[in-house]
mmCIF file of C-alpha atoms and ligand atoms in Angstrom:
data_model
loop_
_atom_site.group_PDB
_atom_site.id
_atom_site.type_symbol
_atom_site.label_atom_id
_atom_site.label_comp_id
_atom_site.label_asym_id
_atom_site.label_seq_id
_atom_site.Cartn_x
_atom_site.Cartn_y
_atom_site.Cartn_z
ATOM 1 C CA MET A 1110 -12.226 -5.807 23.909
ATOM 2 C CA SER A 1111 -12.235 -5.456 20.143
ATOM 3 C CA LEU A 1112 -9.777 -3.307 18.246
ATOM 4 C CA THR A 1113 -11.334 -0.695 16.102
ATOM 5 C CA ILE A 1114 -9.400 1.274 13.292
ATOM 6 C CA THR A 1115 -10.961 4.152 11.685
ATOM 7 C CA ILE A 1116 -9.629 5.809 8.705
ATOM 8 C CA ILE A 1117 -10.100 9.664 9.340
ATOM 9 C CA TYR A 1118 -8.273 10.782 6.333
ATOM 10 C CA ASP A 1119 -6.977 9.330 3.088
ATOM 11 C CA ASN A 1120 -6.801 10.264 -0.614
ATOM 12 C CA ASN A 1121 -9.163 7.025 -1.447
ATOM 13 C CA PRO A 1122 -12.668 7.761 -1.307
ATOM 14 C CA HIS A 1123 -15.029 5.494 0.519
ATOM 15 C CA ASP A 1124 -17.581 7.320 2.849
ATOM 16 C CA PRO A 1125 -19.191 10.027 0.701
ATOM 17 C CA SER A 1126 -19.948 12.212 3.552
ATOM 18 C CA LEU A 1127 -16.113 12.619 4.212
ATOM 19 C CA ASP A 1128 -13.547 14.689 2.412
ATOM 20 C CA ASP A 1129 -11.049 12.643 0.732
ATOM 21 C CA ALA A 1130 -7.886 14.624 0.381
ATOM 22 C CA TRP A 1131 -3.943 13.564 0.277
ATOM 23 C CA GLY A 1132 -2.618 12.446 3.381
ATOM 24 C CA PHE A 1133 -3.498 9.824 6.015
ATOM 25 C CA SER A 1134 -4.784 9.693 9.527
ATOM 26 C CA ALA A 1135 -6.149 6.549 11.374
ATOM 27 C CA LEU A 1136 -7.593 6.383 14.858
ATOM 28 C CA VAL A 1137 -6.887 3.053 16.754
ATOM 29 C CA GLN A 1138 -9.133 2.207 19.548
ATOM 30 C CA HIS A 1139 -7.932 -0.939 21.845
ATOM 31 C CA GLN A 1140 -8.626 -1.805 25.484
ATOM 32 C CA GLY A 1141 -10.456 1.506 26.113
ATOM 33 C CA LYS A 1142 -7.409 3.587 24.896
ATOM 34 C CA GLN A 1143 -7.412 5.692 21.606
ATOM 35 C CA VAL A 1144 -4.132 6.602 19.650
ATOM 36 C CA LEU A 1145 -4.368 8.673 16.715
ATOM 37 C CA PHE A 1146 -1.851 7.856 14.081
ATOM 38 C CA ASP A 1147 -0.824 11.006 11.784
ATOM 39 C CA THR A 1148 -2.971 13.750 11.255
ATOM 40 C CA GLY A 1149 -3.589 14.142 7.621
ATOM 41 C CA GLY A 1150 -2.628 17.119 5.595
ATOM 42 C CA ASP A 1151 -5.019 19.782 6.377
ATOM 43 C CA GLY A 1152 -6.408 21.041 9.934
ATOM 44 C CA PRO A 1153 -10.014 22.010 8.798
ATOM 45 C CA ILE A 1154 -10.339 18.582 6.857
ATOM 46 C CA LEU A 1155 -9.170 16.333 9.629
ATOM 47 C CA LEU A 1156 -11.592 18.303 12.131
ATOM 48 C CA ALA A 1157 -14.483 18.088 9.749
ATOM 49 C CA ASN A 1158 -14.024 14.421 9.036
ATOM 50 C CA MET A 1159 -13.495 13.671 12.966
ATOM 51 C CA GLN A 1160 -16.857 15.691 13.714
ATOM 52 C CA GLN A 1161 -18.797 13.598 10.885
ATOM 53 C CA LEU A 1162 -17.422 10.438 12.396
ATOM 54 C CA LYS A 1163 -18.285 11.525 15.895
ATOM 55 C CA ILE A 1164 -14.672 11.543 17.007
ATOM 56 C CA ASP A 1165 -14.213 14.095 19.864
ATOM 57 C CA PRO A 1166 -10.379 15.232 19.292
ATOM 58 C CA SER A 1167 -10.174 16.036 23.023
ATOM 59 C CA VAL A 1168 -10.532 12.650 24.335
ATOM 60 C CA ILE A 1169 -7.279 11.633 22.203
ATOM 61 C CA ARG A 1170 -4.379 11.041 24.714
ATOM 62 C CA ALA A 1171 -1.756 9.965 22.225
ATOM 63 C CA VAL A 1172 -0.743 11.165 18.637
ATOM 64 C CA VAL A 1173 1.847 9.246 16.899
ATOM 65 C CA LEU A 1174 3.557 10.884 13.763
ATOM 66 C CA SER A 1175 5.057 8.572 11.354
ATOM 67 C CA HIS A 1176 7.258 11.059 9.352
ATOM 68 C CA TYR A 1177 8.076 14.667 8.816
ATOM 69 C CA HIS A 1178 5.901 15.051 5.804
ATOM 70 C CA GLY A 1179 2.918 17.845 5.373
ATOM 71 C CA ASP A 1180 0.287 15.105 4.381
ATOM 72 C CA HIS A 1181 0.727 13.228 7.936
ATOM 73 C CA ILE A 1182 1.683 16.258 10.241
ATOM 74 C CA GLY A 1183 -0.467 18.981 8.721
ATOM 75 C CA GLY A 1184 -3.613 18.582 11.034
ATOM 76 C CA LEU A 1185 -1.822 18.345 14.472
ATOM 77 C CA GLN A 1186 -1.519 22.285 15.042
ATOM 78 C CA ASP A 1187 -5.394 22.971 14.380
ATOM 79 C CA MET A 1188 -6.488 19.808 16.713
ATOM 80 C CA LEU A 1189 -3.973 21.378 19.689
ATOM 81 C CA THR A 1190 -5.157 24.866 18.861
ATOM 82 C CA LEU A 1191 -8.700 23.499 19.379
ATOM 83 C CA GLY A 1192 -7.532 22.498 22.977
ATOM 84 C CA ALA A 1193 -6.766 18.736 22.515
ATOM 85 C CA LYS A 1194 -3.661 17.868 24.712
ATOM 86 C CA PRO A 1195 -2.300 14.636 23.618
ATOM 87 C CA THR A 1196 1.157 13.267 24.417
ATOM 88 C CA VAL A 1197 2.725 13.722 20.698
ATOM 89 C CA TYR A 1198 5.184 10.782 19.868
ATOM 90 C CA LEU A 1199 7.793 11.889 17.127
ATOM 91 C CA PRO A 1200 10.739 10.160 15.629
ATOM 92 C CA PRO A 1201 13.810 11.784 17.194
ATOM 93 C CA SER A 1202 15.072 13.439 14.029
ATOM 94 C CA PHE A 1203 12.087 15.578 13.638
ATOM 95 C CA PRO A 1204 13.212 19.384 13.308
ATOM 96 C CA ASP A 1205 13.554 21.101 16.666
ATOM 97 C CA GLY A 1206 11.439 23.892 15.468
ATOM 98 C CA PHE A 1207 8.546 21.498 14.776
ATOM 99 C CA ARG A 1208 9.136 20.015 18.457
ATOM 100 C CA ARG A 1209 9.193 23.639 19.980
ATOM 101 C CA GLN A 1210 6.063 24.662 18.423
ATOM 102 C CA VAL A 1211 4.014 21.609 19.526
ATOM 103 C CA ASN A 1212 5.587 22.105 22.953
ATOM 104 C CA LYS A 1213 3.957 25.555 23.377
ATOM 105 C CA LEU A 1214 0.692 23.627 23.328
ATOM 106 C CA THR A 1215 1.406 20.194 24.757
ATOM 107 C CA ASN A 1216 4.176 17.629 25.563
ATOM 108 C CA THR A 1217 6.117 15.403 23.044
ATOM 109 C CA VAL A 1218 8.143 12.270 23.382
ATOM 110 C CA ASP A 1219 11.060 11.190 21.133
ATOM 111 C CA VAL A 1220 10.292 7.540 20.446
ATOM 112 C CA THR A 1221 12.652 4.608 21.073
ATOM 113 C CA PRO A 1222 12.484 1.080 19.336
ATOM 114 C CA GLY A 1223 9.503 -0.749 20.489
ATOM 115 C CA GLN A 1224 8.241 1.670 22.954
ATOM 116 C CA SER A 1225 4.821 1.146 24.102
ATOM 117 C CA ILE A 1226 2.246 4.029 23.773
ATOM 118 C CA THR A 1227 -0.584 2.011 25.583
ATOM 119 C CA GLU A 1228 -0.543 -1.529 27.321
ATOM 120 C CA THR A 1229 -1.099 -3.068 23.851
ATOM 121 C CA ILE A 1230 0.066 -0.241 21.078
ATOM 122 C CA PHE A 1231 3.672 0.251 20.187
ATOM 123 C CA THR A 1232 5.765 2.004 17.756
ATOM 124 C CA SER A 1233 8.651 0.597 15.744
ATOM 125 C CA GLY A 1234 10.547 3.626 16.747
ATOM 126 C CA GLU A 1235 12.406 5.719 14.237
ATOM 127 C CA ILE A 1236 13.518 3.496 11.043
ATOM 128 C CA ASP A 1237 16.407 5.267 9.597
ATOM 129 C CA SER A 1238 16.335 6.123 5.709
ATOM 130 C CA ALA A 1239 16.496 9.214 3.552
ATOM 131 C CA ILE A 1240 12.876 9.871 5.154
ATOM 132 C CA PRO A 1241 13.023 8.394 8.527
ATOM 133 C CA GLU A 1242 9.744 7.149 9.736
ATOM 134 C CA GLN A 1243 7.910 5.069 12.536
ATOM 135 C CA ALA A 1244 5.110 2.652 12.107
ATOM 136 C CA LEU A 1245 2.556 1.789 14.558
ATOM 137 C CA ALA A 1246 1.797 -1.912 15.925
ATOM 138 C CA VAL A 1247 -1.054 -3.136 17.872
ATOM 139 C CA LYS A 1248 -0.941 -6.731 19.711
ATOM 140 C CA SER A 1249 -4.555 -7.790 18.929
ATOM 141 C CA GLY A 1250 -5.744 -11.308 19.984
ATOM 142 C CA LYS A 1251 -5.465 -12.330 16.142
ATOM 143 C CA GLY A 1252 -1.787 -11.214 16.097
ATOM 144 C CA LEU A 1253 0.044 -7.725 15.193
ATOM 145 C CA VAL A 1254 -1.918 -5.133 13.285
ATOM 146 C CA ILE A 1255 0.867 -2.973 11.669
ATOM 147 C CA ILE A 1256 0.085 0.667 10.480
ATOM 148 C CA THR A 1257 2.280 2.539 7.896
ATOM 149 C CA GLY A 1258 2.112 6.275 7.058
ATOM 150 C CA CYS A 1259 4.275 6.253 3.786
ATOM 151 C CA ALA A 1260 6.673 3.377 4.575
ATOM 152 C CA HIS A 1261 9.378 5.394 2.953
ATOM 153 C CA PRO A 1262 12.342 3.296 4.637
ATOM 154 C CA GLY A 1263 10.340 0.151 2.719
ATOM 155 C CA ILE A 1264 7.189 -1.412 3.867
ATOM 156 C CA VAL A 1265 8.887 -4.933 4.205
ATOM 157 C CA ARG A 1266 12.081 -3.614 6.198
ATOM 158 C CA MET A 1267 9.229 -1.793 8.515
ATOM 159 C CA VAL A 1268 7.432 -4.870 8.906
ATOM 160 C CA GLU A 1269 10.588 -6.793 9.658
ATOM 161 C CA THR A 1270 11.613 -4.307 12.062
ATOM 162 C CA ILE A 1271 8.352 -4.598 13.980
ATOM 163 C CA GLN A 1272 8.224 -8.413 14.016
ATOM 164 C CA SER A 1273 11.808 -8.658 15.371
ATOM 165 C CA LEU A 1274 10.818 -6.117 18.191
ATOM 166 C CA LEU A 1275 7.454 -7.586 19.277
ATOM 167 C CA LYS A 1276 8.209 -11.460 18.162
ATOM 168 C CA SER A 1277 4.472 -12.069 17.319
ATOM 169 C CA PRO A 1278 2.726 -13.329 14.262
ATOM 170 C CA ILE A 1279 1.369 -10.677 11.836
ATOM 171 C CA TYR A 1280 -2.250 -10.463 11.426
ATOM 172 C CA LEU A 1281 -2.795 -7.348 9.181
ATOM 173 C CA VAL A 1282 -0.646 -4.766 7.589
ATOM 174 C CA MET A 1283 -2.240 -1.482 6.415
ATOM 175 C CA GLY A 1284 -1.708 2.229 5.380
ATOM 176 C CA GLY A 1285 0.475 3.800 3.076
ATOM 177 C CA PHE A 1286 2.954 1.400 1.331
ATOM 178 C CA HIS A 1287 4.726 3.768 -1.168
ATOM 179 C CA LEU A 1288 4.845 1.459 -4.223
ATOM 180 C CA GLY A 1289 3.818 3.845 -6.929
ATOM 181 C CA LYS A 1290 7.050 4.125 -8.582
ATOM 182 C CA LEU A 1291 7.845 0.306 -8.673
ATOM 183 C CA GLY A 1292 7.449 -1.921 -11.543
ATOM 184 C CA GLN A 1293 5.554 -5.206 -11.496
ATOM 185 C CA ARG A 1294 8.572 -7.441 -10.838
ATOM 186 C CA LYS A 1295 9.649 -5.494 -7.655
ATOM 187 C CA ILE A 1296 5.891 -5.475 -6.403
ATOM 188 C CA SER A 1297 5.855 -9.211 -6.881
ATOM 189 C CA ALA A 1298 8.834 -9.481 -4.817
ATOM 190 C CA ILE A 1299 7.225 -7.306 -2.142
ATOM 191 C CA LEU A 1300 4.325 -9.538 -2.114
ATOM 192 C CA GLU A 1301 6.518 -12.641 -1.704
ATOM 193 C CA ASP A 1302 8.227 -10.991 1.099
ATOM 194 C CA PHE A 1303 4.686 -10.478 2.696
ATOM 195 C CA ARG A 1304 3.934 -14.449 2.301
ATOM 196 C CA ARG A 1305 7.302 -15.167 3.781
ATOM 197 C CA LEU A 1306 6.695 -12.916 6.769
ATOM 198 C CA GLY A 1307 3.213 -14.551 7.246
ATOM 199 C CA VAL A 1308 1.153 -11.431 6.689
ATOM 200 C CA GLU A 1309 -2.427 -12.733 6.793
ATOM 201 C CA LYS A 1310 -4.424 -9.681 5.552
ATOM 202 C CA VAL A 1311 -3.483 -6.359 3.948
ATOM 203 C CA ALA A 1312 -5.287 -2.946 3.615
ATOM 204 C CA PRO A 1313 -3.251 -0.902 1.454
ATOM 205 C CA CYS A 1314 -4.290 2.884 1.171
ATOM 206 C CA HIS A 1315 -2.889 6.344 0.656
ATOM 207 C CA CYS A 1316 0.368 6.419 -1.491
ATOM 208 C CA THR A 1317 0.417 2.595 -2.186
ATOM 209 C CA GLY A 1318 -0.039 3.086 -5.957
ATOM 210 C CA ASN A 1319 -2.888 1.891 -8.046
ATOM 211 C CA LYS A 1320 -1.249 -0.756 -9.844
ATOM 212 C CA ALA A 1321 0.356 -2.020 -6.395
ATOM 213 C CA ARG A 1322 -3.123 -2.049 -4.828
ATOM 214 C CA ALA A 1323 -4.556 -4.019 -7.500
ATOM 215 C CA MET A 1324 -1.751 -6.834 -7.435
ATOM 216 C CA PHE A 1325 -2.512 -6.795 -3.652
ATOM 217 C CA VAL A 1326 -6.064 -7.681 -4.342
ATOM 218 C CA ASP A 1327 -4.890 -10.392 -6.910
ATOM 219 C CA GLU A 1328 -2.589 -11.953 -4.354
ATOM 220 C CA TYR A 1329 -4.566 -11.750 -1.304
ATOM 221 C CA LYS A 1330 -8.096 -11.893 -2.675
ATOM 222 C CA LYS A 1331 -10.691 -11.503 0.132
ATOM 223 C CA ASN A 1332 -7.963 -10.857 2.414
ATOM 224 C CA CYS A 1333 -6.990 -7.575 0.929
ATOM 225 C CA ILE A 1334 -9.346 -5.316 2.493
ATOM 226 C CA LYS A 1335 -10.391 -2.277 0.426
ATOM 227 C CA ILE A 1336 -10.058 0.889 2.516
ATOM 228 C CA GLY A 1337 -10.588 4.713 2.076
ATOM 229 C CA VAL A 1338 -11.518 7.802 3.997
ATOM 230 C CA GLY A 1339 -14.152 6.592 6.775
ATOM 231 C CA SER A 1340 -13.426 2.868 6.614
ATOM 232 C CA VAL A 1341 -13.767 1.114 10.119
ATOM 233 C CA ILE A 1342 -11.887 -2.062 10.620
ATOM 234 C CA LYS A 1343 -12.898 -4.088 13.563
ATOM 235 C CA ILE A 1344 -10.708 -6.804 14.890
ATOM 236 C CA LYS A 1345 -12.426 -9.255 17.679
ATOM 237 C CA SER A 1346 -9.637 -9.815 20.184
HETATM 238 ZN ZN1 ZN B 1013 2.206 10.363 2.672
HETATM 239 ZN ZN1 ZN B 1014 5.782 10.822 2.973
#
């Protein structure tokens, strides 16, 4: 069964029928399971984009929140108020007040490193930094597909963490890489790290930064997938 990743929320435009707003959310569908990674910044925009993409929020059984920033957690409350009852997977350092709020409507799980969300979808667990964060990894037939929200602990560190936990080759790294403030030399070093780690394809979006995105295109050519809100990535596996 193929792996399908749909970008429901992103500040990069792609499908003109969807609202492009600051934030990130992606739906991962694999082996009959659906996992929502992040929820964008605004509930009404998230739900409107889902409706346009014919995604029914009530069938989503798992939501994984990457980190405690409004542009990643902002849509959750509206989704739950609508009646969706997913298990919400949180980094343990999330504030108790937030956890309590969510627990009024559904259950939460504090993640551990390498924990499985489904048979083929895993979390990195919380990666410590000034802004702690978890990334998602899918074991596809082509290798690991890694999705990051903002990659505040460092995109390379997050990819390395998952590789050491799951010990598989990396097919695709996608999401927000948070490189907007870095100069050319530092971005080049990150590209070298990606090559060293054997990352086959990339799909940077959200907070990656325009200069970094352009450098990824230069380096990866057709293996850099240009994505924005409404992009659908299908991987046969
Ligand atoms: Zn963000
Ligand atoms: Zn962030």
